[in-house]
Short mmCIF file of C-alpha atoms in Angstrom, two decimals:
data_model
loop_
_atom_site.label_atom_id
_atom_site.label_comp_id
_atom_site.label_asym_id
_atom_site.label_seq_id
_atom_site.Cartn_x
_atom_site.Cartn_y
_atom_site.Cartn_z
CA UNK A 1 -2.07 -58.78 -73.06
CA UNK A 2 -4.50 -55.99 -71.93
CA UNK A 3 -3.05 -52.51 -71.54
CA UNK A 4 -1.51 -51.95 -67.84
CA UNK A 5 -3.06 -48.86 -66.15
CA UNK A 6 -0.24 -45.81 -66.47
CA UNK A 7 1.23 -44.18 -63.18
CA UNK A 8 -0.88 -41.67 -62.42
CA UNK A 9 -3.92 -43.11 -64.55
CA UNK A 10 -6.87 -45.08 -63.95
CA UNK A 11 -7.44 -48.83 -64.61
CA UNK A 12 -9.22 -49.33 -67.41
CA UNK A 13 -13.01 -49.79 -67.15
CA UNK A 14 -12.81 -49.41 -63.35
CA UNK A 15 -11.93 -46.17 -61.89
CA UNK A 16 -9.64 -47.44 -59.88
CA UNK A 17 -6.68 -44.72 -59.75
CA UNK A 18 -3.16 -45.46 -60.09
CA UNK A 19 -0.88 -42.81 -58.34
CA UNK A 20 -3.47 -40.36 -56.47
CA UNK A 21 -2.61 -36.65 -56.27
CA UNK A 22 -3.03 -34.82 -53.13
CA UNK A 23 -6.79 -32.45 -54.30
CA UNK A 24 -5.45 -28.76 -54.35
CA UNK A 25 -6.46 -26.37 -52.23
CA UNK A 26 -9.17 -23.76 -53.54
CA UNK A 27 -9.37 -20.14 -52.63
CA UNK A 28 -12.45 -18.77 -49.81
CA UNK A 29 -13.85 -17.11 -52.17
CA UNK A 30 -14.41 -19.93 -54.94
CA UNK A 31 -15.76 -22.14 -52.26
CA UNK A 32 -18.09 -19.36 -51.39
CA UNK A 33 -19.22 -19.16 -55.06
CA UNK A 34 -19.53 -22.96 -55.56
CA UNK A 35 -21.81 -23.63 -52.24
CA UNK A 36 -23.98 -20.70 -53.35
CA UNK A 37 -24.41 -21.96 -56.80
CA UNK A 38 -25.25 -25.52 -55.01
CA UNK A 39 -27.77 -23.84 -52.64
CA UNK A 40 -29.66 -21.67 -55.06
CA UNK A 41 -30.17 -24.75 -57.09
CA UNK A 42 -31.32 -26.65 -54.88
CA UNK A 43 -34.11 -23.75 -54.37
CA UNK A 44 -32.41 -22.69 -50.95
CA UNK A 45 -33.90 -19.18 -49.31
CA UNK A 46 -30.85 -16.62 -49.06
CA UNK A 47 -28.61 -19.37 -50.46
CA UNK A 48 -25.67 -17.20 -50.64
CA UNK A 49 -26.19 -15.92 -46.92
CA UNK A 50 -26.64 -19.46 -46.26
CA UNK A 51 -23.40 -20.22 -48.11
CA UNK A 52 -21.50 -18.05 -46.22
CA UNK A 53 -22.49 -18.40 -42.38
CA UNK A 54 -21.36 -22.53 -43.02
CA UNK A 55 -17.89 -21.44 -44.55
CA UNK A 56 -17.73 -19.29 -41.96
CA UNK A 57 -18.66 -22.18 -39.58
CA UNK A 58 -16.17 -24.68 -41.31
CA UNK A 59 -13.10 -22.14 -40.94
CA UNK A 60 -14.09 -20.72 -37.43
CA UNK A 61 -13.91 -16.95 -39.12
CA UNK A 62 -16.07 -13.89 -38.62
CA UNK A 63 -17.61 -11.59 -41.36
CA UNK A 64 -14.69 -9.67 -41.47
CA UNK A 65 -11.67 -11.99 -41.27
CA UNK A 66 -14.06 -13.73 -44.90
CA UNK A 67 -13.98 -9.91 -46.47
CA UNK A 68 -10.69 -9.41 -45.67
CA UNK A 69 -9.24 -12.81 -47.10
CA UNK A 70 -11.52 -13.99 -49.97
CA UNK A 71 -8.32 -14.92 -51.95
CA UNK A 72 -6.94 -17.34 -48.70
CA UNK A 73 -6.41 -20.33 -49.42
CA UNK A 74 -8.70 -23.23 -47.73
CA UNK A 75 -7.49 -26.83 -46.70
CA UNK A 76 -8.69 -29.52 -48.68
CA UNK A 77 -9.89 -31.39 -45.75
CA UNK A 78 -12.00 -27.81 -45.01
CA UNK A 79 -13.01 -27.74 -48.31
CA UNK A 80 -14.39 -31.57 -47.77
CA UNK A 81 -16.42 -30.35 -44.75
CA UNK A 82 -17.87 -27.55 -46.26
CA UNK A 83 -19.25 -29.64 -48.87
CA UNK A 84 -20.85 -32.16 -46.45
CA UNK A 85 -22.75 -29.53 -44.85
CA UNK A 86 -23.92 -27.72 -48.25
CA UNK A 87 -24.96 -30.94 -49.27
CA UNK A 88 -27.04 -31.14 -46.10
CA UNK A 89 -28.72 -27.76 -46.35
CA UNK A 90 -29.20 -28.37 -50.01
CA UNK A 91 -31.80 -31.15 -48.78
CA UNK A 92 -33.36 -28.59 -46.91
CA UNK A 93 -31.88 -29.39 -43.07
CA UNK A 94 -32.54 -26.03 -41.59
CA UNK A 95 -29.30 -23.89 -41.91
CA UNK A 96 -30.05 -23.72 -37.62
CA UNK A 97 -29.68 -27.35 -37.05
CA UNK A 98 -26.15 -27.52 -38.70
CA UNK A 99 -24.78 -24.84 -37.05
CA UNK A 100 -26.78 -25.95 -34.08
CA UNK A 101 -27.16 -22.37 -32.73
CA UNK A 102 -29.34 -19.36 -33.31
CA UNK A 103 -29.19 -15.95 -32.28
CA UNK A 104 -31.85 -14.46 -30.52
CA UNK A 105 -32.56 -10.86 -28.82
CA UNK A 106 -29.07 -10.50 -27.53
CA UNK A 107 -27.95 -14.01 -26.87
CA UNK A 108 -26.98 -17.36 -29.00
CA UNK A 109 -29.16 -20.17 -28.31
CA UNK A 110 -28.64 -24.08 -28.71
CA UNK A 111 -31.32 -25.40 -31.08
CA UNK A 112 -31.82 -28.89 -32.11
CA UNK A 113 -34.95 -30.87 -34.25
CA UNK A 114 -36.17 -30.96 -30.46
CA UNK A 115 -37.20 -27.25 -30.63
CA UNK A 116 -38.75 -24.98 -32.59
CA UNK A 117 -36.05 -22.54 -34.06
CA UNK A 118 -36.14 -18.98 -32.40
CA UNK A 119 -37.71 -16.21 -35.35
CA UNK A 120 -37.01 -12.53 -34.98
CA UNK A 121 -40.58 -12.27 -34.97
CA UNK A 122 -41.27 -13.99 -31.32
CA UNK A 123 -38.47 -10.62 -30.41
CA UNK A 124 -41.87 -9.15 -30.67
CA UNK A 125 -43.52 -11.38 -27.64
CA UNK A 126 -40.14 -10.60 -25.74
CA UNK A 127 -40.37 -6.67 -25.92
CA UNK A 128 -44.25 -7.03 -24.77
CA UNK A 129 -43.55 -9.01 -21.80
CA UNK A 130 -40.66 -6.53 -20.66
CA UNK A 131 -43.41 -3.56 -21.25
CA UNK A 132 -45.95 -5.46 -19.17
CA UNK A 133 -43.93 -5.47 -16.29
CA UNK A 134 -42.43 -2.55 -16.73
CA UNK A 135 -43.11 -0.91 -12.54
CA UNK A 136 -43.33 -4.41 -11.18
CA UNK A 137 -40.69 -4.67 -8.23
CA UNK A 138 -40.23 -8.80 -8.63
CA UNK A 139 -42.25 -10.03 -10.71
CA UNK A 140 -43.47 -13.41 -11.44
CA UNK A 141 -43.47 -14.62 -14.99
CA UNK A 142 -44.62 -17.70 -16.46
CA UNK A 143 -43.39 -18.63 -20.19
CA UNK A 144 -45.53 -21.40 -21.31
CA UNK A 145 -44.56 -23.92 -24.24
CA UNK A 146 -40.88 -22.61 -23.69
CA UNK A 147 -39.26 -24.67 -26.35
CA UNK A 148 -35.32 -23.69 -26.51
CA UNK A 149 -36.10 -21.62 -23.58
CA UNK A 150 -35.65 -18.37 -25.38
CA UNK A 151 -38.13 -16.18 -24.53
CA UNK A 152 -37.96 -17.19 -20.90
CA UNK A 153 -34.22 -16.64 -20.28
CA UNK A 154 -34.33 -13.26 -22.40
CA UNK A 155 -36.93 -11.82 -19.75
CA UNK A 156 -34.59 -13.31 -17.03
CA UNK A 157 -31.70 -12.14 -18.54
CA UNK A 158 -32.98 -8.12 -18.64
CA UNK A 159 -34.86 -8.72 -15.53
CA UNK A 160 -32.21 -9.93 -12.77
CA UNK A 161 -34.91 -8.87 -10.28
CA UNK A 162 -38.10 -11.44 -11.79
CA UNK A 163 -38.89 -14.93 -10.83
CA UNK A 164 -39.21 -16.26 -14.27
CA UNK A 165 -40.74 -19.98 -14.40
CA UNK A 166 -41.13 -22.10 -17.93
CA UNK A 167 -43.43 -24.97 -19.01
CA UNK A 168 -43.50 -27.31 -21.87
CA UNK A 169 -44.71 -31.11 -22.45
CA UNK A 170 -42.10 -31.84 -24.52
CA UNK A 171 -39.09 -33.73 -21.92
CA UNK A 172 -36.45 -33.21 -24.85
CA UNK A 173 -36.96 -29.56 -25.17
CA UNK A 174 -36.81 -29.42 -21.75
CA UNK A 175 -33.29 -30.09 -22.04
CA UNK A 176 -32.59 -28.02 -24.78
CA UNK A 177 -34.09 -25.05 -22.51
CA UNK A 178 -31.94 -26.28 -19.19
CA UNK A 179 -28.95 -26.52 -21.10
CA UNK A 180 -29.12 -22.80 -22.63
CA UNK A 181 -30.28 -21.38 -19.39
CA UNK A 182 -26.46 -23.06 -18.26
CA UNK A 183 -25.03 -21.95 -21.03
CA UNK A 184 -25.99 -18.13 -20.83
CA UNK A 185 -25.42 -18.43 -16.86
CA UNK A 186 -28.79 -18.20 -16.66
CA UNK A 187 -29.82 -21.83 -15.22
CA UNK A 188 -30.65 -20.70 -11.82
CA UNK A 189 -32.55 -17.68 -12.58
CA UNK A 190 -35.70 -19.87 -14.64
CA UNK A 191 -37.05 -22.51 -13.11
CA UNK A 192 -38.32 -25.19 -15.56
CA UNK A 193 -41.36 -27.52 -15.46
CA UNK A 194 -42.45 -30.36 -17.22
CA UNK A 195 -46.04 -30.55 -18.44
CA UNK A 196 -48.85 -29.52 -20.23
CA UNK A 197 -49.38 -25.28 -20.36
CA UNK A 198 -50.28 -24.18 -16.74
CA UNK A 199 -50.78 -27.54 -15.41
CA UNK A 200 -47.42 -27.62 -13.70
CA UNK A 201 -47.67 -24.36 -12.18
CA UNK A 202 -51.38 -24.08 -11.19
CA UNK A 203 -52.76 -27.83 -11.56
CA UNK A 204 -52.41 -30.44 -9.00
CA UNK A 205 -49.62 -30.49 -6.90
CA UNK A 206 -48.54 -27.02 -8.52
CA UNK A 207 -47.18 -24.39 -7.21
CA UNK A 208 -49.99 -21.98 -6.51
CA UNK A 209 -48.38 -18.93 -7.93
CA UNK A 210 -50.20 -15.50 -8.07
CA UNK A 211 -48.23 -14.60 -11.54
CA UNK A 212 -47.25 -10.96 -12.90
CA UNK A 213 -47.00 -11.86 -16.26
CA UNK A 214 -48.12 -15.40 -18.52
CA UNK A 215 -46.51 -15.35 -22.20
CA UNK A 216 -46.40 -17.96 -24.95
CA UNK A 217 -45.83 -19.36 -28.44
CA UNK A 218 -48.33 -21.85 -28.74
CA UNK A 219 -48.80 -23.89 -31.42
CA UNK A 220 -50.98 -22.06 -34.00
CA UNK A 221 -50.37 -23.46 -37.38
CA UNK A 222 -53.79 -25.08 -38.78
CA UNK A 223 -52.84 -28.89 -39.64
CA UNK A 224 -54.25 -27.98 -43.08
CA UNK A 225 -51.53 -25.96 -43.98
CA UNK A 226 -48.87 -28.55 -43.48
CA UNK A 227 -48.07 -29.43 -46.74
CA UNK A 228 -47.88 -25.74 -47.83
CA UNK A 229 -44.82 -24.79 -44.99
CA UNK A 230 -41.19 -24.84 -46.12
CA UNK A 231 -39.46 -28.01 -45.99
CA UNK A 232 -37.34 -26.52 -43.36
CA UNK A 233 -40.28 -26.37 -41.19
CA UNK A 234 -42.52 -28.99 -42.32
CA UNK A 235 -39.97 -32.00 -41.89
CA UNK A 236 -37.67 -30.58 -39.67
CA UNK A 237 -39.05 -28.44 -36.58
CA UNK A 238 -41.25 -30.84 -33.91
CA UNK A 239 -44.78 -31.11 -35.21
CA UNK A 240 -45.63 -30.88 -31.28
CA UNK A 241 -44.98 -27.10 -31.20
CA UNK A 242 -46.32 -26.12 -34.34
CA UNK A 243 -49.38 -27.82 -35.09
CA UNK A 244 -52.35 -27.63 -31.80
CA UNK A 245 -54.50 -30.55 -31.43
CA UNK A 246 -57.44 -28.69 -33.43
CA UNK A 247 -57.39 -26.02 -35.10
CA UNK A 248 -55.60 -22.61 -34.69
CA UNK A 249 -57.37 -21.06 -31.79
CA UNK A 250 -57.46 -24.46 -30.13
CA UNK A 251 -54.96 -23.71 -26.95
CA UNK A 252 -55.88 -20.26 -26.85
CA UNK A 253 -58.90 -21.42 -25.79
CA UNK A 254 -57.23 -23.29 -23.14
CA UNK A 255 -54.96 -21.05 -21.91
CA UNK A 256 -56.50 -17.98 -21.73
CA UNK A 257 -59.22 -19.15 -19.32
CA UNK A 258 -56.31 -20.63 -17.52
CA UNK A 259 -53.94 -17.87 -17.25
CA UNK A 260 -56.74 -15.73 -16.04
CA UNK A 261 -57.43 -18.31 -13.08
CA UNK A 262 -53.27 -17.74 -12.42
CA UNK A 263 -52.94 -13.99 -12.87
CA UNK A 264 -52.38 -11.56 -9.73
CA UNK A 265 -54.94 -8.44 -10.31
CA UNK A 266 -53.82 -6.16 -12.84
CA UNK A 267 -51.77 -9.23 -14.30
CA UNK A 268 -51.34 -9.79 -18.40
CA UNK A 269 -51.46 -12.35 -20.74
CA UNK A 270 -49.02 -12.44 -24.09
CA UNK A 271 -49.55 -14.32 -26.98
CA UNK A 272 -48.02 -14.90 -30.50
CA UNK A 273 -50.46 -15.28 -33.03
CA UNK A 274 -49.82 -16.26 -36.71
CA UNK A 275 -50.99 -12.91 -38.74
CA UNK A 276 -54.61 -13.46 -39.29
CA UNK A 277 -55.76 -14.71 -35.19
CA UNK A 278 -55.68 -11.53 -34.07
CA UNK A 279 -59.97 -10.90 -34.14
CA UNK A 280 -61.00 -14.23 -33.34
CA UNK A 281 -58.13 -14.66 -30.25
CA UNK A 282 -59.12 -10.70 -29.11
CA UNK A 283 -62.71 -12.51 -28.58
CA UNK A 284 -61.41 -15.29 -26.30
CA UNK A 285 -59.19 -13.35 -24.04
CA UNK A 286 -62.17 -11.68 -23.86
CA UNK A 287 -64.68 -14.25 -23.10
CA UNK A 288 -61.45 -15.19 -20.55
CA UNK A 289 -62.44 -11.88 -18.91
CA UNK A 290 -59.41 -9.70 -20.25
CA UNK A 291 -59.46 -5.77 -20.43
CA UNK A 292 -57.26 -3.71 -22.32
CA UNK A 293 -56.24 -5.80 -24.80
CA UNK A 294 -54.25 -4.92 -27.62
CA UNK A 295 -52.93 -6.64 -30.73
CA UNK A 296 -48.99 -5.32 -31.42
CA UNK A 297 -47.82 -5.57 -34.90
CA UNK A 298 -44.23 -6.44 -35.93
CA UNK A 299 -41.34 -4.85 -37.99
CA UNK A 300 -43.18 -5.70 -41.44
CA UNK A 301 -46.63 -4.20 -39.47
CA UNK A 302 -48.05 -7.43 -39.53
CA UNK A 303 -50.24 -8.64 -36.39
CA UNK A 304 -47.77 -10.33 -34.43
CA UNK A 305 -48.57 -10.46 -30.24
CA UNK A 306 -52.15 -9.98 -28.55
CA UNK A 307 -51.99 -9.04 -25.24
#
């Protein structure tokens, strides 16, 4: 007669258990260690940064409340979500998409695959802008490509007194953008448009504004380099908004022309540029007719804005 499986064992040959055992509960800290190990082998950027800010996510605590209490214990059904999600930035899902939030100048924004994911570096673009119209009683601003909506509803946000309008082609970011500008109370302060750059504002049937201020992250990113862009990037954020339909100058081209069609006199034009556009998209704002212009670098003194 084959051997009957003990209590508490496993059936011969077919993992099948006999009495299961509740799984313990493991300590913050050693779940911190174990998703960091996972992360950093999977070749994860800041893996134990990343490690943290989901075990934060998973147990609803801030920094402080994780310092404090590295030797609380966590709930194994915690412990089980944790693990889903490390297992999901371990394939390289961008750390943004899981939380579904990133912070940005002085808010939280909702980001999805829809939108590109707000960098510190477009803070850069939002600190320009707010110099530009810096003296302007009401001014008119027009954010173009506004993805999440970020840029946009940061200028409305530290300008109550601006009429701030946003474009983008992409309907689903659209929504992403409405919904922030809701979220941060913001919703009636930006007006959104769907459509292609300035077309919505100054095209057929637009609005016929005489703008303070035009600012934008265009898609820049030569198609070439695809392959060589993180995997967080490359199969993650919307193709749309980071790769133009040419090569890297190809909507500058576009839009400057445009925006200086738009622009009341003594209006500006803002621009992020990936690090080595500065020279060639200097020489089509000026073709466009632009004075003045200036490239601003950012924290790391990299070219970053030309406007």
């Amino acid at each position: 007669e084959p051997d009957r499986p003990q209590p508490g064992g496993e059936a011969q040959g077919l993992g099948l258990p006999g009495r299961l055992s509740a799984p313990l509960p493991v300590t913050a800290a050693a779940l911190l260690e174990e998703a960091a190990a996972a992360l950093a082998a999977a070749g994860v950027p800041d893996s134990r940064w990343d490690a943290e800010r989901l075990l934060r996510h998973v147990l609803g605590w801030d920094r402080a409340a994780l310092v404090a209490g590295p030797d609380r214990l966590v709930a194994p059904g915690d412990a089980a979500r944790l693990r889903a999600l490390v297992a999901r930035r371990a394939s390289r899902e961008p750390l943004q998409h899981i939380l579904g939030v990133q912070a940005f100048w002085k808010h939280e924004f909702l980001v999805t695959p829809a939108v590109l994911v707000p960098r510190p570096d477009t803070e850069v673009l939002v600190e320009t802008a707010l110099r530009l119209i810096e003296g302007v009683a009401r001014p008119v601003v027009v954010d173009v490509g506004t993805g999440s909506g970020c840029v946009a509803l940061s200028i409305a946000a530290e300008r109550p007194d601006a009429v701030v309008h946003a474009t983008d082609v992409s309907p689903s970011a659209l929504e992403v953008a409405v919904a922030n500008g809701r979220r941060l109370g913001l919703g009636g302060r930006v007006a959104f448009h769907l459509g292609h750059l300035l077309e919505p504002i100054s095209g057929p049937g637009g609005r016929g504004l005489e703008a303070s201020l035009v600012v934008s992250n265009p898609p820049y990113v030569d198609p070439a380099e695809r392959d060589a862009l993180a995997p967080e990037v490359r199969d993650h954020e919307p193709a749309l908004a980071l790769f133009p339909p040419g090569d890297a100058l190809s909507v500058y081209r576009v839009l400057a022309p445009a925006a200086a069609r738009l622009l009341a006199s003594g209006g500006a034009l803002a621009v992020e540029i990936g690090p080595t556009l500065a020279p060639a998209v200097r020489e089509i704002l000026e073709a466009a007719g632009f004075e003045g212009i200036a490239v601003v670098p950012d924290l790391a003194g990299r070219p970053s804005v030309v406007s």
